[in-house]
PDB file of C-alpha atoms in Angstrom:
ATOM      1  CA  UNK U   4    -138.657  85.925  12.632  1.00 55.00           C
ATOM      2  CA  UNK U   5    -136.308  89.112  13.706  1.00 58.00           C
ATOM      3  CA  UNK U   6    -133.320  86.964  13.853  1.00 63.00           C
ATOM      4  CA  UNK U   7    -133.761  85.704  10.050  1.00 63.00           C
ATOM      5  CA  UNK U   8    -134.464  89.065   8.597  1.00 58.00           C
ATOM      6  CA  UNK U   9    -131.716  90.173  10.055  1.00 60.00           C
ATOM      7  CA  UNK U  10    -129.703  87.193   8.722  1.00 65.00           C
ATOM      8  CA  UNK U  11    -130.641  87.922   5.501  1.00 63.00           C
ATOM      9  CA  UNK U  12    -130.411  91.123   5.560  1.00 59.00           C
ATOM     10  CA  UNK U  13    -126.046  90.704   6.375  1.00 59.00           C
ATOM     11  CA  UNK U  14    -126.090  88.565   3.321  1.00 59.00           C
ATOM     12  CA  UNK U  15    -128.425  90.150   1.219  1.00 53.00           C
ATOM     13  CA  UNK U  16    -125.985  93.388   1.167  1.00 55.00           C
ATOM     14  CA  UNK U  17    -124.013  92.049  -2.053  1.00 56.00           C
ATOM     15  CA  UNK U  18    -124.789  94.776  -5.169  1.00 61.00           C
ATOM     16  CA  UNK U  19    -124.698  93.353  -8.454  1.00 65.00           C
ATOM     17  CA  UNK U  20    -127.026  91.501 -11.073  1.00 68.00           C
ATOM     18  CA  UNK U  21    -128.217  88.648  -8.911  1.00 73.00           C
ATOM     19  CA  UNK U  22    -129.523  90.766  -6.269  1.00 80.00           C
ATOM     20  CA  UNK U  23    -133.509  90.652  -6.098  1.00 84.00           C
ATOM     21  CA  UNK U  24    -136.092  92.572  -4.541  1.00 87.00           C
ATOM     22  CA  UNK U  25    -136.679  91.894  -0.604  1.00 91.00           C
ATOM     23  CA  UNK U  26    -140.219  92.074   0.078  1.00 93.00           C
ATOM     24  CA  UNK U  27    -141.630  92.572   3.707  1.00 93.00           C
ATOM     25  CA  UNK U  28    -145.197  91.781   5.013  1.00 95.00           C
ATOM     26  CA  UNK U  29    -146.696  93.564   7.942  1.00 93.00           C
ATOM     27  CA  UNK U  30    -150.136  92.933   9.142  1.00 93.00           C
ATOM     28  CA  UNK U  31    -151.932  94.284  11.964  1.00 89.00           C
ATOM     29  CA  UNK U  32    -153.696  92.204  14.459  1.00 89.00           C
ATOM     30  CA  UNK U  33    -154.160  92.097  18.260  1.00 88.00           C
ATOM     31  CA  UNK U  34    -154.096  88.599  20.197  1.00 92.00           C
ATOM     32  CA  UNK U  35    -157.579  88.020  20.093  1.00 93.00           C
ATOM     33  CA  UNK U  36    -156.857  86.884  16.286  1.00 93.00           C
ATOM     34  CA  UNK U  37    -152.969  85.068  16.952  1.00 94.00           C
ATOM     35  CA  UNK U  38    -154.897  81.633  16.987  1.00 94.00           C
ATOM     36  CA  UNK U  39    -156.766  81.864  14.203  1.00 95.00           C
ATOM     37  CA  UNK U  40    -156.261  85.003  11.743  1.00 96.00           C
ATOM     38  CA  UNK U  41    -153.091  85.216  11.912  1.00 96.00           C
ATOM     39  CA  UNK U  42    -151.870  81.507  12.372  1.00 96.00           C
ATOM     40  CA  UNK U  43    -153.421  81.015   8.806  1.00 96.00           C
ATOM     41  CA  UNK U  44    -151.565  83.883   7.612  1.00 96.00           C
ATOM     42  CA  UNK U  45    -148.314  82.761   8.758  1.00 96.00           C
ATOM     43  CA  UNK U  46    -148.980  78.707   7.440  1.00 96.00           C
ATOM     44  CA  UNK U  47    -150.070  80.459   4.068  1.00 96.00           C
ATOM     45  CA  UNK U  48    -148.899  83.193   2.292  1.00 96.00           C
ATOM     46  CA  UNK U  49    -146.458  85.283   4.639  1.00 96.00           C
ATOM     47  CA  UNK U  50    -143.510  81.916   4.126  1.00 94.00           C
ATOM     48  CA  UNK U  51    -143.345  84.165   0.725  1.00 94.00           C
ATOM     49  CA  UNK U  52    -142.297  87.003   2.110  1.00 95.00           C
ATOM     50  CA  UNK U  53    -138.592  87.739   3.128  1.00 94.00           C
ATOM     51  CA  UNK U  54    -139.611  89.214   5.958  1.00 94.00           C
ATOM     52  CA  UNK U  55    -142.791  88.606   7.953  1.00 95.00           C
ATOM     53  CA  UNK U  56    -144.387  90.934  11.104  1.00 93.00           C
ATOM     54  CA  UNK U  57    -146.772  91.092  12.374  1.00 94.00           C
ATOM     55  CA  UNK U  58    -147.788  94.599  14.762  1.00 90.00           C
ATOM     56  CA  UNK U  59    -149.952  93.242  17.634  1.00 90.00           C
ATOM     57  CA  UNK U  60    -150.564  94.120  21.106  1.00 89.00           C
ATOM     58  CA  UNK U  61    -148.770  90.890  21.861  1.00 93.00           C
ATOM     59  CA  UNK U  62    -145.533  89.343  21.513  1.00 95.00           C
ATOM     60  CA  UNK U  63    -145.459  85.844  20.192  1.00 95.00           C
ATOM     61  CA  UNK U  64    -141.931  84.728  18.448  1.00 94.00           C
ATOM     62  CA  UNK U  65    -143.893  81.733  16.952  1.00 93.00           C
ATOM     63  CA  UNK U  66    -146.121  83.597  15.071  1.00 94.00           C
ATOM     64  CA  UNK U  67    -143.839  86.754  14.182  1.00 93.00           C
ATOM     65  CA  UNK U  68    -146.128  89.349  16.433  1.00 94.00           C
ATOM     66  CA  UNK U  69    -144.532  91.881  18.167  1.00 93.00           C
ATOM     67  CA  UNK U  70    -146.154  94.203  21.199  1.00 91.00           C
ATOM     68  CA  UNK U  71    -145.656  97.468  19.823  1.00 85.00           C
ATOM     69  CA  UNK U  72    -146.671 100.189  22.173  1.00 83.00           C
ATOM     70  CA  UNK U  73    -148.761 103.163  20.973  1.00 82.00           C
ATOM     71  CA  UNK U  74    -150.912 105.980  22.256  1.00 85.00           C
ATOM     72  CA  UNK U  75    -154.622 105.606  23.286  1.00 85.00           C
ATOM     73  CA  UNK U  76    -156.730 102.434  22.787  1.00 83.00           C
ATOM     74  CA  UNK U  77    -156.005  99.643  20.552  1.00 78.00           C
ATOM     75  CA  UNK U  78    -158.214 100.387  17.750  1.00 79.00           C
ATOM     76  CA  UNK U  79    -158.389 100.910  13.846  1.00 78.00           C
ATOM     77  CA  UNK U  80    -157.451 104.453  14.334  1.00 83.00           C
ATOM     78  CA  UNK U  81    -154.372 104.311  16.334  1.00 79.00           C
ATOM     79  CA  UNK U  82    -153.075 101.475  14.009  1.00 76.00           C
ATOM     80  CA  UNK U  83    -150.958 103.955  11.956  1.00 81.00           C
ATOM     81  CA  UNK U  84    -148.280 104.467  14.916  1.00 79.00           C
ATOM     82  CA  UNK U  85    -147.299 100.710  15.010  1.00 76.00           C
ATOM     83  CA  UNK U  86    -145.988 101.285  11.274  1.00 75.00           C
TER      84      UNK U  86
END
């Protein structure tokens, strides 16, 4: 998922009147959702994004999650760092 945003993003770099809006999705999840959560996400709505991530506590290439380390415990409150 990394490696085709930034493919896009070298070819995307044209100005002019054909350029469009990119639009990137970001959810947050941890892995006890990667199975079901967030594989629905990914075989729905995020293949209309230009970009899809997902912040997890997990890396899965598959599924666009990345492990992104934060301080204290992995709960609704500490979410904001992984933005």
């Amino acid at each position: 998922t990394l490696k085709k945003i930034r493919q896009e993003s070298h070819s995307s770099r044209e100005s002019g009147p054909d350029r469009r809006p990119r639009i990137l999705c970001m959810v947050y999840t941890t892995h006890l959702y990667h199975s079901s959560l967030l594989n629905a996400i990914v075989s729905t709505w995020a293949k209309d994004c230009d970009g899809f991530l997902a912040a997890s506590n997990f890396t899965d290439p598959s599924l666009g999650s990345i492990d992104l380390i934060h301080q204290g415990p992995e709960e609704y409150g500490n979410m904001w760092q992984k933005v």
